[in-house]
GROMACS .gro file of C-alpha atoms in nm:
model
  451
    1MET     CA    1  -7.130   3.309 -12.067
    2LYS     CA    2  -7.135   2.968 -12.195
    3LEU     CA    3  -6.797   2.988 -12.403
    4ARG     CA    4  -6.602   3.210 -12.132
    5LYS     CA    5  -6.674   2.942 -11.882
    6LEU     CA    6  -6.597   2.672 -12.102
    7PHE     CA    7  -6.214   2.821 -12.159
    8SER     CA    8  -6.167   2.954 -11.851
    9ALA     CA    9  -6.236   2.605 -11.704
   10LEU     CA   10  -6.056   2.435 -11.956
   11ILE     CA   11  -5.768   2.629 -12.057
   12PRO     CA   12  -5.615   2.790 -11.752
   13LEU     CA   13  -5.367   2.921 -11.981
   14ILE     CA   14  -5.549   3.158 -12.165
   15ALA     CA   15  -5.594   3.497 -12.003
   16GLY     CA   16  -5.904   3.634 -11.861
   17ALA     CA   17  -6.241   3.604 -11.986
   18SER     CA   18  -6.285   3.906 -12.095
   19ILE     CA   19  -6.016   3.853 -12.374
   20LEU     CA   20  -6.192   3.599 -12.474
   21ALA     CA   21  -6.527   3.759 -12.507
   22GLY     CA   22  -6.345   4.030 -12.695
   23CYS     CA   23  -6.175   3.769 -12.919
   24ASN     CA   24  -6.494   3.610 -13.002
   25GLU     CA   25  -6.675   3.932 -13.070
   26GLU     CA   26  -6.383   4.043 -13.321
   27ASN     CA   27  -6.418   3.666 -13.480
   28LYS     CA   28  -6.793   3.768 -13.545
   29ALA     CA   29  -6.700   4.084 -13.701
   30THR     CA   30  -6.459   3.989 -13.934
   31ASN     CA   31  -6.623   3.682 -14.070
   32THR     CA   32  -6.691   3.725 -14.437
   33ASN     CA   33  -6.772   3.352 -14.493
   34ALA     CA   34  -6.620   3.378 -14.842
   35ALA     CA   35  -6.786   3.143 -15.094
   36MET     CA   36  -6.602   2.913 -15.256
   37PRO     CA   37  -6.436   3.054 -15.556
   38LYS     CA   38  -6.419   2.893 -15.911
   39ASP     CA   39  -6.151   2.662 -16.042
   40ASN     CA   40  -6.014   2.928 -16.274
   41GLN     CA   41  -6.076   3.240 -16.030
   42GLU     CA   42  -5.789   3.455 -15.983
   43LEU     CA   43  -5.684   3.493 -15.603
   44ALA     CA   44  -5.479   3.704 -15.435
   45GLY     CA   45  -5.387   3.726 -15.055
   46ASN     CA   46  -5.113   3.567 -14.776
   47ILE     CA   47  -5.272   3.269 -14.562
   48THR     CA   48  -5.110   3.060 -14.289
   49PHE     CA   49  -5.159   2.689 -14.293
   50TRP     CA   50  -5.106   2.490 -13.943
   51HIS     CA   51  -5.042   2.135 -13.954
   52SER     CA   52  -4.884   1.835 -13.770
   53PHE     CA   53  -4.767   1.656 -14.052
   54THR     CA   54  -4.394   1.661 -13.904
   55GLN     CA   55  -4.272   1.331 -14.077
   56GLY     CA   56  -4.055   1.409 -14.390
   57PRO     CA   57  -4.277   1.283 -14.675
   58ARG     CA   58  -4.629   1.371 -14.625
   59LEU     CA   59  -4.477   1.749 -14.521
   60GLU     CA   60  -4.301   1.760 -14.855
   61VAL     CA   61  -4.608   1.693 -15.024
   62ILE     CA   62  -4.767   1.974 -14.871
   63GLN     CA   63  -4.489   2.206 -14.910
   64LYS     CA   64  -4.483   2.127 -15.301
   65ALA     CA   65  -4.878   2.168 -15.329
   66ALA     CA   66  -4.830   2.523 -15.174
   67GLN     CA   67  -4.541   2.605 -15.407
   68GLU     CA   68  -4.776   2.495 -15.713
   69PHE     CA   69  -5.053   2.673 -15.569
   70GLU     CA   70  -4.863   3.015 -15.554
   71GLN     CA   71  -4.707   2.936 -15.916
   72LYS     CA   72  -5.071   2.937 -16.055
   73HIS     CA   73  -5.151   3.264 -15.812
   74PRO     CA   74  -4.889   3.489 -15.819
   75LYS     CA   75  -5.057   3.730 -15.574
   76VAL     CA   76  -5.085   3.455 -15.298
   77LYS     CA   77  -4.829   3.331 -15.040
   78ILE     CA   78  -4.894   3.043 -14.823
   79LYS     CA   79  -4.701   3.019 -14.474
   80ILE     CA   80  -4.689   2.686 -14.332
   81GLU     CA   81  -4.592   2.597 -13.978
   82THR     CA   82  -4.556   2.262 -13.803
   83PHE     CA   83  -4.654   2.153 -13.449
   84SER     CA   84  -4.695   1.832 -13.265
   85TRP     CA   85  -5.056   1.739 -13.226
   86ASN     CA   86  -4.996   1.794 -12.850
   87ASP     CA   87  -4.841   2.120 -12.892
   88PHE     CA   88  -5.120   2.235 -13.134
   89TYR     CA   89  -5.393   2.186 -12.887
   90THR     CA   90  -5.204   2.438 -12.658
   91LYS     CA   91  -5.106   2.650 -12.979
   92TRP     CA   92  -5.425   2.701 -13.066
   93THR     CA   93  -5.629   2.731 -12.722
   94THR     CA   94  -5.373   3.013 -12.610
   95GLY     CA   95  -5.421   3.167 -12.965
   96LEU     CA   96  -5.772   3.241 -12.935
   97SER     CA   97  -5.708   3.466 -12.661
   98SER     CA   98  -5.460   3.701 -12.884
   99GLY     CA   99  -5.588   3.619 -13.247
  100ASN     CA  100  -5.309   3.421 -13.306
  101VAL     CA  101  -5.491   3.134 -13.516
  102PRO     CA  102  -5.389   3.064 -13.879
  103ASP     CA  103  -5.630   3.075 -14.179
  104LEU     CA  104  -5.660   2.734 -14.221
  105SER     CA  105  -5.517   2.409 -14.023
  106THR     CA  106  -5.567   2.021 -13.933
  107ALA     CA  107  -5.722   1.933 -13.609
  108LEU     CA  108  -5.813   1.628 -13.435
  109PRO     CA  109  -6.188   1.554 -13.428
  110ASN     CA  110  -6.238   1.599 -13.066
  111GLN     CA  111  -6.088   1.945 -13.059
  112VAL     CA  112  -6.338   2.051 -13.362
  113VAL     CA  113  -6.615   2.054 -13.164
  114GLU     CA  114  -6.437   2.281 -12.903
  115MET     CA  115  -6.334   2.500 -13.176
  116ILE     CA  116  -6.722   2.513 -13.321
  117ASN     CA  117  -6.849   2.552 -12.938
  118PHE     CA  118  -6.616   2.880 -12.936
  119GLY     CA  119  -6.732   2.994 -13.253
  120ALA     CA  120  -6.387   2.990 -13.410
  121LEU     CA  121  -6.454   2.834 -13.720
  122GLN     CA  122  -6.621   2.894 -14.049
  123PRO     CA  123  -6.848   2.656 -14.236
  124LEU     CA  124  -6.724   2.448 -14.524
  125GLY     CA  125  -6.982   2.290 -14.688
  126ASP     CA  126  -6.971   2.491 -15.008
  127LEU     CA  127  -6.562   2.324 -15.026
  128ILE     CA  128  -6.734   1.982 -14.962
  129ASP     CA  129  -6.983   2.015 -15.239
  130SER     CA  130  -6.735   2.150 -15.463
  131ILE     CA  131  -6.526   1.818 -15.433
  132GLY     CA  132  -6.858   1.612 -15.429
  133ARG     CA  133  -7.018   1.563 -15.105
  134GLU     CA  134  -7.137   1.225 -15.196
  135LYS     CA  135  -6.746   1.108 -15.218
  136PHE     CA  136  -6.723   1.156 -14.819
  137ALA     CA  137  -6.840   0.898 -14.587
  138GLN     CA  138  -7.163   1.071 -14.394
  139ALA     CA  139  -6.979   0.955 -14.043
  140SER     CA  140  -6.673   1.161 -14.101
  141ILE     CA  141  -6.879   1.479 -14.238
  142ASN     CA  142  -7.120   1.446 -13.925
  143GLU     CA  143  -6.819   1.476 -13.701
  144GLY     CA  144  -6.765   1.843 -13.778
  145THR     CA  145  -7.153   1.934 -13.825
  146VAL     CA  146  -7.327   2.161 -13.596
  147ASP     CA  147  -7.676   2.288 -13.662
  148GLY     CA  148  -7.674   2.143 -14.039
  149LYS     CA  149  -7.363   2.324 -14.089
  150ASN     CA  150  -7.030   2.155 -14.178
  151TYR     CA  151  -6.714   2.297 -14.012
  152SER     CA  152  -6.452   2.034 -14.115
  153ILE     CA  153  -6.362   1.807 -14.406
  154PRO     CA  154  -6.168   1.494 -14.349
  155LEU     CA  155  -5.842   1.454 -14.507
  156TYR     CA  156  -5.752   1.099 -14.434
  157SER     CA  157  -5.887   0.828 -14.181
  158HIS     CA  158  -5.760   0.551 -13.982
  159ALA     CA  159  -5.834   0.333 -13.670
  160GLN     CA  160  -5.712   0.180 -13.375
  161VAL     CA  161  -5.619  -0.177 -13.420
  162MET     CA  162  -5.412  -0.446 -13.249
  163TRP     CA  163  -5.069  -0.495 -13.385
  164VAL     CA  164  -4.888  -0.835 -13.341
  165ARG     CA  165  -4.565  -0.990 -13.375
  166LYS     CA  166  -4.615  -1.303 -13.603
  167ASP     CA  167  -4.285  -1.453 -13.526
  168LEU     CA  168  -4.312  -1.452 -13.147
  169LEU     CA  169  -4.651  -1.588 -13.166
  170GLN     CA  170  -4.542  -1.875 -13.422
  171LYS     CA  171  -4.223  -1.956 -13.221
  172HIS     CA  172  -4.423  -2.007 -12.911
  173ASN     CA  173  -4.703  -2.167 -13.123
  174LEU     CA  174  -4.988  -1.934 -12.989
  175PRO     CA  175  -5.282  -1.783 -13.180
  176VAL     CA  176  -5.359  -1.436 -13.203
  177PRO     CA  177  -5.558  -1.329 -12.930
  178LYS     CA  178  -5.904  -1.243 -12.955
  179THR     CA  179  -6.012  -1.173 -12.591
  180TRP     CA  180  -5.865  -0.943 -12.326
  181ASN     CA  181  -5.810  -1.251 -12.123
  182GLU     CA  182  -5.613  -1.432 -12.391
  183LEU     CA  183  -5.421  -1.133 -12.484
  184TYR     CA  184  -5.284  -1.109 -12.116
  185THR     CA  185  -5.219  -1.475 -12.081
  186THR     CA  186  -5.010  -1.435 -12.435
  187ALA     CA  187  -4.862  -1.126 -12.338
  188LYS     CA  188  -4.718  -1.285 -12.032
  189THR     CA  189  -4.570  -1.566 -12.216
  190LEU     CA  190  -4.432  -1.355 -12.482
  191SER     CA  191  -4.231  -1.130 -12.219
  192GLN     CA  192  -3.898  -1.270 -12.246
  193ASP     CA  193  -3.564  -1.239 -12.384
  194GLY     CA  194  -3.572  -0.874 -12.397
  195VAL     CA  195  -3.928  -0.803 -12.508
  196TYR     CA  196  -4.222  -0.702 -12.319
  197GLY     CA  197  -4.566  -0.865 -12.372
  198ILE     CA  198  -4.722  -0.493 -12.418
  199SER     CA  199  -4.662  -0.163 -12.291
  200VAL     CA  200  -4.968   0.037 -12.079
  201PRO     CA  201  -4.890   0.423 -12.113
  202MET     CA  202  -5.030   0.658 -11.871
  203GLY     CA  203  -4.852   0.968 -11.930
  204SER     CA  204  -5.028   1.276 -11.830
  205ASN     CA  205  -4.919   1.454 -12.128
  206ASP     CA  206  -5.143   1.271 -12.344
  207PHE     CA  207  -5.425   1.049 -12.355
  208MET     CA  208  -5.316   0.705 -12.447
  209ALA     CA  209  -5.431   0.565 -12.107
  210THR     CA  210  -5.822   0.698 -12.199
  211ARG     CA  211  -5.753   0.530 -12.525
  212PHE     CA  212  -5.680   0.205 -12.401
  213LEU     CA  213  -5.948   0.225 -12.125
  214ASN     CA  214  -6.169   0.354 -12.425
  215LEU     CA  215  -6.122   0.032 -12.607
  216TYR     CA  216  -6.168  -0.221 -12.330
  217VAL     CA  217  -6.480  -0.045 -12.270
  218ARG     CA  218  -6.635   0.004 -12.609
  219SER     CA  219  -6.556  -0.357 -12.675
  220GLY     CA  220  -6.826  -0.446 -12.418
  221GLY     CA  221  -7.100  -0.212 -12.555
  222GLY     CA  222  -7.016   0.068 -12.348
  223SER     CA  223  -6.894   0.441 -12.326
  224LEU     CA  224  -6.683   0.648 -12.112
  225LEU     CA  225  -6.967   0.875 -12.170
  226THR     CA  226  -7.339   0.809 -12.051
  227LYS     CA  227  -7.606   0.909 -12.291
  228ASP     CA  228  -7.666   1.254 -12.102
  229LEU     CA  229  -7.278   1.314 -12.177
  230LYS     CA  230  -7.143   1.260 -11.795
  231VAL     CA  231  -6.829   1.097 -11.749
  232ASP     CA  232  -6.870   0.717 -11.643
  233LEU     CA  233  -6.591   0.581 -11.471
  234THR     CA  234  -6.758   0.403 -11.206
  235SER     CA  235  -6.982   0.121 -11.356
  236GLN     CA  236  -6.859  -0.261 -11.352
  237LEU     CA  237  -6.757  -0.205 -11.738
  238ALA     CA  238  -6.525   0.086 -11.686
  239GLN     CA  239  -6.400  -0.025 -11.332
  240ASP     CA  240  -6.327  -0.408 -11.521
  241GLY     CA  241  -6.126  -0.191 -11.775
  242ILE     CA  242  -5.921   0.006 -11.521
  243LYS     CA  243  -5.823  -0.317 -11.334
  244TYR     CA  244  -5.720  -0.500 -11.630
  245TRP     CA  245  -5.517  -0.230 -11.776
  246VAL     CA  246  -5.342  -0.195 -11.426
  247LYS     CA  247  -5.302  -0.560 -11.377
  248MET     CA  248  -5.122  -0.553 -11.731
  249TYR     CA  249  -4.928  -0.258 -11.628
  250LYS     CA  250  -4.804  -0.399 -11.318
  251GLU     CA  251  -4.733  -0.811 -11.442
  252ILE     CA  252  -4.622  -0.723 -11.800
  253SER     CA  253  -4.566  -0.375 -11.894
  254PRO     CA  254  -4.212  -0.187 -11.858
  255LYS     CA  255  -4.234   0.065 -11.519
  256ASP     CA  256  -4.140   0.370 -11.695
  257SER     CA  257  -4.439   0.354 -11.920
  258VAL     CA  258  -4.640   0.504 -11.656
  259ASN     CA  259  -4.513   0.855 -11.807
  260TYR     CA  260  -4.551   0.733 -12.177
  261ASN     CA  261  -4.678   0.928 -12.448
  262VAL     CA  262  -4.786   0.818 -12.778
  263LEU     CA  263  -4.441   0.840 -12.926
  264GLN     CA  264  -4.247   0.673 -12.673
  265GLN     CA  265  -4.512   0.394 -12.670
  266ALA     CA  266  -4.502   0.338 -13.022
  267THR     CA  267  -4.122   0.322 -13.042
  268LEU     CA  268  -4.119   0.044 -12.819
  269TYR     CA  269  -4.335  -0.142 -13.089
  270TYR     CA  270  -4.098   0.019 -13.360
  271GLN     CA  271  -3.762  -0.143 -13.199
  272GLY     CA  272  -3.931  -0.463 -13.161
  273LYS     CA  273  -3.955  -0.452 -12.776
  274THR     CA  274  -4.299  -0.515 -12.777
  275ALA     CA  275  -4.513  -0.815 -12.899
  276PHE     CA  276  -4.831  -0.619 -12.905
  277ASP     CA  277  -4.951  -0.266 -12.939
  278PHE     CA  278  -5.281  -0.077 -13.023
  279ASN     CA  279  -5.209   0.171 -13.285
  280SER     CA  280  -5.312   0.298 -13.643
  281GLY     CA  281  -5.121   0.167 -13.968
  282PHE     CA  282  -4.871   0.428 -13.892
  283GLN     CA  283  -4.682   0.123 -13.700
  284ILE     CA  284  -4.579   0.019 -14.029
  285GLY     CA  285  -4.391   0.325 -14.103
  286GLY     CA  286  -4.224   0.320 -13.785
  287VAL     CA  287  -4.088   0.000 -13.791
  288LYS     CA  288  -3.949   0.029 -14.121
  289ALA     CA  289  -3.749   0.352 -14.036
  290ASN     CA  290  -3.613   0.171 -13.702
  291SER     CA  291  -3.640  -0.209 -13.755
  292PRO     CA  292  -3.687  -0.298 -14.124
  293GLN     CA  293  -3.585  -0.663 -14.063
  294LEU     CA  294  -3.895  -0.714 -13.848
  295LEU     CA  295  -4.169  -0.573 -14.128
  296GLU     CA  296  -4.242  -0.907 -14.229
  297PHE     CA  297  -4.345  -1.026 -13.891
  298ILE     CA  298  -4.574  -0.756 -13.791
  299ASP     CA  299  -4.948  -0.736 -13.886
  300ALA     CA  300  -5.267  -0.575 -13.740
  301TYR     CA  301  -5.582  -0.778 -13.606
  302PRO     CA  302  -5.885  -0.711 -13.465
  303VAL     CA  303  -5.900  -0.555 -13.125
  304PRO     CA  304  -5.952  -0.824 -12.871
  305LYS     CA  305  -6.336  -0.866 -12.736
  306ILE     CA  306  -6.430  -0.949 -12.344
  307ASN     CA  307  -6.608  -1.281 -12.484
  308GLU     CA  308  -6.518  -1.421 -12.842
  309ASN     CA  309  -6.874  -1.433 -12.963
  310ASP     CA  310  -6.934  -1.043 -12.833
  311PRO     CA  311  -7.074  -0.836 -13.125
  312ASP     CA  312  -6.817  -0.636 -13.304
  313ASN     CA  313  -6.857  -0.288 -13.157
  314GLY     CA  314  -6.747   0.002 -13.300
  315LEU     CA  315  -6.415   0.143 -13.140
  316GLU     CA  316  -6.210   0.452 -13.209
  317THR     CA  317  -6.179   0.594 -13.554
  318ALA     CA  318  -5.984   0.894 -13.645
  319ASN     CA  319  -6.128   1.106 -13.938
  320ILE     CA  320  -5.823   1.381 -13.961
  321PRO     CA  321  -5.994   1.702 -14.056
  322MET     CA  322  -5.886   2.042 -14.192
  323VAL     CA  323  -6.065   2.351 -14.092
  324VAL     CA  324  -6.088   2.714 -14.185
  325TRP     CA  325  -6.052   2.953 -13.896
  326LYS     CA  326  -6.294   3.214 -13.860
  327ASN     CA  327  -6.115   3.514 -13.826
  328ALA     CA  328  -5.912   3.393 -14.180
  329LYS     CA  329  -5.868   3.731 -14.380
  330HIS     CA  330  -5.899   3.509 -14.712
  331PRO     CA  331  -6.102   3.223 -14.651
  332ASP     CA  332  -6.148   3.206 -15.031
  333VAL     CA  333  -5.803   3.126 -15.106
  334ALA     CA  334  -5.754   2.859 -14.791
  335LYS     CA  335  -6.044   2.670 -14.915
  336ALA     CA  336  -5.934   2.729 -15.283
  337PHE     CA  337  -5.576   2.567 -15.149
  338MET     CA  338  -5.737   2.290 -14.940
  339LYS     CA  339  -5.954   2.171 -15.270
  340THR     CA  340  -5.616   2.088 -15.456
  341LEU     CA  341  -5.546   1.865 -15.189
  342TYR     CA  342  -5.809   1.630 -15.293
  343ASP     CA  343  -5.650   1.618 -15.659
  344LYS     CA  344  -5.617   1.292 -15.750
  345ASP     CA  345  -5.235   1.239 -15.822
  346ARG     CA  346  -5.172   1.469 -15.525
  347TYR     CA  347  -5.383   1.310 -15.291
  348VAL     CA  348  -5.249   0.950 -15.403
  349SER     CA  349  -4.881   1.100 -15.297
  350PHE     CA  350  -4.985   1.240 -14.984
  351LEU     CA  351  -5.142   0.897 -14.863
  352LYS     CA  352  -4.834   0.710 -15.006
  353ALA     CA  353  -4.633   0.914 -14.777
  354VAL     CA  354  -4.739   0.696 -14.488
  355PRO     CA  355  -4.880   0.389 -14.679
  356VAL     CA  356  -5.186   0.231 -14.470
  357GLY     CA  357  -5.163   0.469 -14.220
  358MET     CA  358  -5.355   0.724 -14.381
  359LEU     CA  359  -5.665   0.565 -14.564
  360PRO     CA  360  -5.855   0.769 -14.806
  361ALA     CA  361  -6.127   0.995 -14.673
  362ILE     CA  362  -6.323   0.989 -15.031
  363THR     CA  363  -6.405   0.716 -15.252
  364GLY     CA  364  -6.239   0.625 -15.559
  365ILE     CA  365  -5.901   0.593 -15.438
  366SER     CA  366  -5.836   0.277 -15.261
  367GLU     CA  367  -5.903   0.075 -15.573
  368ASP     CA  368  -5.708   0.336 -15.785
  369PRO     CA  369  -5.398   0.167 -15.932
  370ALA     CA  370  -5.172   0.408 -15.841
  371TYR     CA  371  -5.280   0.353 -15.471
  372LYS     CA  372  -5.279  -0.029 -15.493
  373ASP     CA  373  -4.991  -0.067 -15.658
  374ASP     CA  374  -4.750   0.063 -15.353
  375PRO     CA  375  -4.546  -0.204 -15.254
  376MET     CA  376  -4.602  -0.137 -14.879
  377VAL     CA  377  -5.004  -0.134 -14.976
  378GLN     CA  378  -4.974  -0.496 -15.141
  379GLN     CA  379  -4.757  -0.633 -14.844
  380PHE     CA  380  -4.992  -0.500 -14.571
  381ASN     CA  381  -5.329  -0.579 -14.755
  382HIS     CA  382  -5.433  -0.785 -14.448
  383ALA     CA  383  -5.384  -0.496 -14.210
  384GLU     CA  384  -5.521  -0.253 -14.432
  385LYS     CA  385  -5.832  -0.440 -14.466
  386VAL     CA  386  -5.882  -0.485 -14.062
  387ILE     CA  387  -5.812  -0.111 -14.032
  388ALA     CA  388  -6.092  -0.010 -14.300
  389ASP     CA  389  -6.342  -0.235 -14.115
  390HIS     CA  390  -6.272  -0.072 -13.782
  391VAL     CA  391  -6.319   0.260 -13.986
  392LYS     CA  392  -6.629   0.214 -14.093
  393ARG     CA  393  -6.777   0.071 -13.751
  394GLY     CA  394  -6.579   0.325 -13.504
  395THR     CA  395  -6.587   0.672 -13.400
  396ALA     CA  396  -6.364   0.918 -13.230
  397ILE     CA  397  -6.330   0.894 -12.848
  398GLY     CA  398  -6.677   0.994 -12.666
  399TYR     CA  399  -6.831   1.023 -13.001
  400GLU     CA  400  -7.096   0.728 -12.979
  401HIS     CA  401  -7.353   0.962 -12.900
  402GLY     CA  402  -7.272   1.218 -13.164
  403PRO     CA  403  -6.993   1.489 -13.172
  404ASN     CA  404  -7.025   1.672 -12.826
  405VAL     CA  405  -6.768   1.891 -12.627
  406PRO     CA  406  -6.738   1.637 -12.326
  407ALA     CA  407  -6.565   1.421 -12.542
  408GLY     CA  408  -6.294   1.639 -12.582
  409VAL     CA  409  -6.276   1.722 -12.244
  410ILE     CA  410  -6.206   1.345 -12.161
  411THR     CA  411  -5.933   1.345 -12.379
  412ASN     CA  412  -5.760   1.655 -12.389
  413GLN     CA  413  -5.749   1.727 -12.004
  414HIS     CA  414  -5.549   1.377 -11.888
  415ILE     CA  415  -5.753   1.329 -11.591
  416ILE     CA  416  -5.771   0.970 -11.672
  417GLU     CA  417  -5.426   0.931 -11.724
  418LYS     CA  418  -5.373   1.096 -11.391
  419MET     CA  419  -5.617   0.861 -11.228
  420PHE     CA  420  -5.406   0.556 -11.342
  421GLN     CA  421  -5.099   0.704 -11.195
  422ASP     CA  422  -5.245   0.749 -10.866
  423ILE     CA  423  -5.376   0.397 -10.871
  424VAL     CA  424  -5.020   0.217 -10.981
  425ILE     CA  425  -4.800   0.465 -10.798
  426ASN     CA  426  -4.982   0.561 -10.487
  427GLY     CA  427  -5.158   0.233 -10.452
  428THR     CA  428  -5.508   0.422 -10.427
  429ASP     CA  429  -5.832   0.177 -10.491
  430PRO     CA  430  -5.926   0.177 -10.856
  431MET     CA  431  -6.309   0.266 -10.720
  432VAL     CA  432  -6.186   0.559 -10.540
  433ALA     CA  433  -5.933   0.665 -10.792
  434ALA     CA  434  -6.210   0.668 -11.065
  435GLN     CA  435  -6.475   0.840 -10.816
  436LYS     CA  436  -6.233   1.130 -10.805
  437ALA     CA  437  -6.142   1.158 -11.160
  438GLU     CA  438  -6.516   1.125 -11.280
  439LYS     CA  439  -6.586   1.375 -10.998
  440GLU     CA  440  -6.354   1.627 -11.147
  441LEU     CA  441  -6.469   1.584 -11.506
  442ASN     CA  442  -6.781   1.621 -11.443
  443SER     CA  443  -6.731   1.925 -11.255
  444LEU     CA  444  -6.550   2.065 -11.561
  445LEU     CA  445  -6.816   1.949 -11.792
  446GLU     CA  446  -7.073   2.131 -11.570
  447ALA     CA  447  -6.886   2.467 -11.631
  448VAL     CA  448  -6.894   2.401 -12.012
  449THR     CA  449  -7.304   2.336 -12.000
  450ALA     CA  450  -7.363   2.607 -11.724
  451LYS     CA  451  -7.581   2.929 -11.907
   0.00000   0.00000   0.00000
């Protein structure tokens, strides 16, 4: 009953709770939980791999890895399908009702707990052990661990940091902001000559407004979830954060950003049209592709605090994982292929496809000469250190209290984004809008946790 209520409440596109129940029973029946095969074991079977590596270089690394695996195992065929992160969420949630899910896939951390809650994944503890459990940060393994079983394996890591335009700061003789108030005044000063100080994204097809609000609340030591996993948008800290971003939007941001998703938001920075942004090291590749003349002027710095002397609280970290689906026909093949992605030469090539954007999820790579000698890694050494520090201290949004389904609800349902839109478009009072959004989200959570 719990699983049926979860997806009937959260995923209206899935047709019927009876279908879901049948799918869940089928998953239980077909699950073989095949053991991790030996390195030289002969393998056979066709598998499908869904991933969201839509950019050319890292897509090419995955395709080459699949081709080499097929050559080593002639009886294996790997079908690769790519989806954007937003499309992937719709793809797998709707696919559960029809059984149309892959053998293995990438995922986002908050999605993994939803997958586990539905009983859709196979444990991967043997894969982690075969690579070397000690090589992974325990926190990254814990994100996909329930009842002592590991259901995901981290492929790479990154964190949200503040990206700046050093040349614009230098032009106006301004320091890098260390507090949110300093960011406001600095961004306002830099809003000239065709450049916005900052863009505040609120598009309801993404979770960017949730991300921005979470950064503010976490910087103050708070959370969007209470300890008993209820959504909290009405605390003083959350209200301060909401009002802060509304002010930033109204006074500094391009007005179209009320509908921006992550790509539209990042593209402004790529093109040199914003002075500040919050994102991962993927900003480097975006600027290189769009405005290479600006590469020497961008860098990453810590996310601002409410007060400069506040403690360094953990913010948003993403340990991007891979999973094996419970109804996989050949989980042994899937796990064997996944293991090859961590072979040192291939793994370094994969990370270098987006230098500094993807930090190693296993030890021993960041100090490897093949990784360190990359020109972009060397040029953005400072940015990499800032991101790595944030990775160590942060969690996925809402995971301050450990992995939980409510964290996925607040990021995947986009209700916080609609709350912000209600405030800036309709003029709704922030507390009134927050109370409405909080009630809606907590109602969904009640459906999730109902017996």
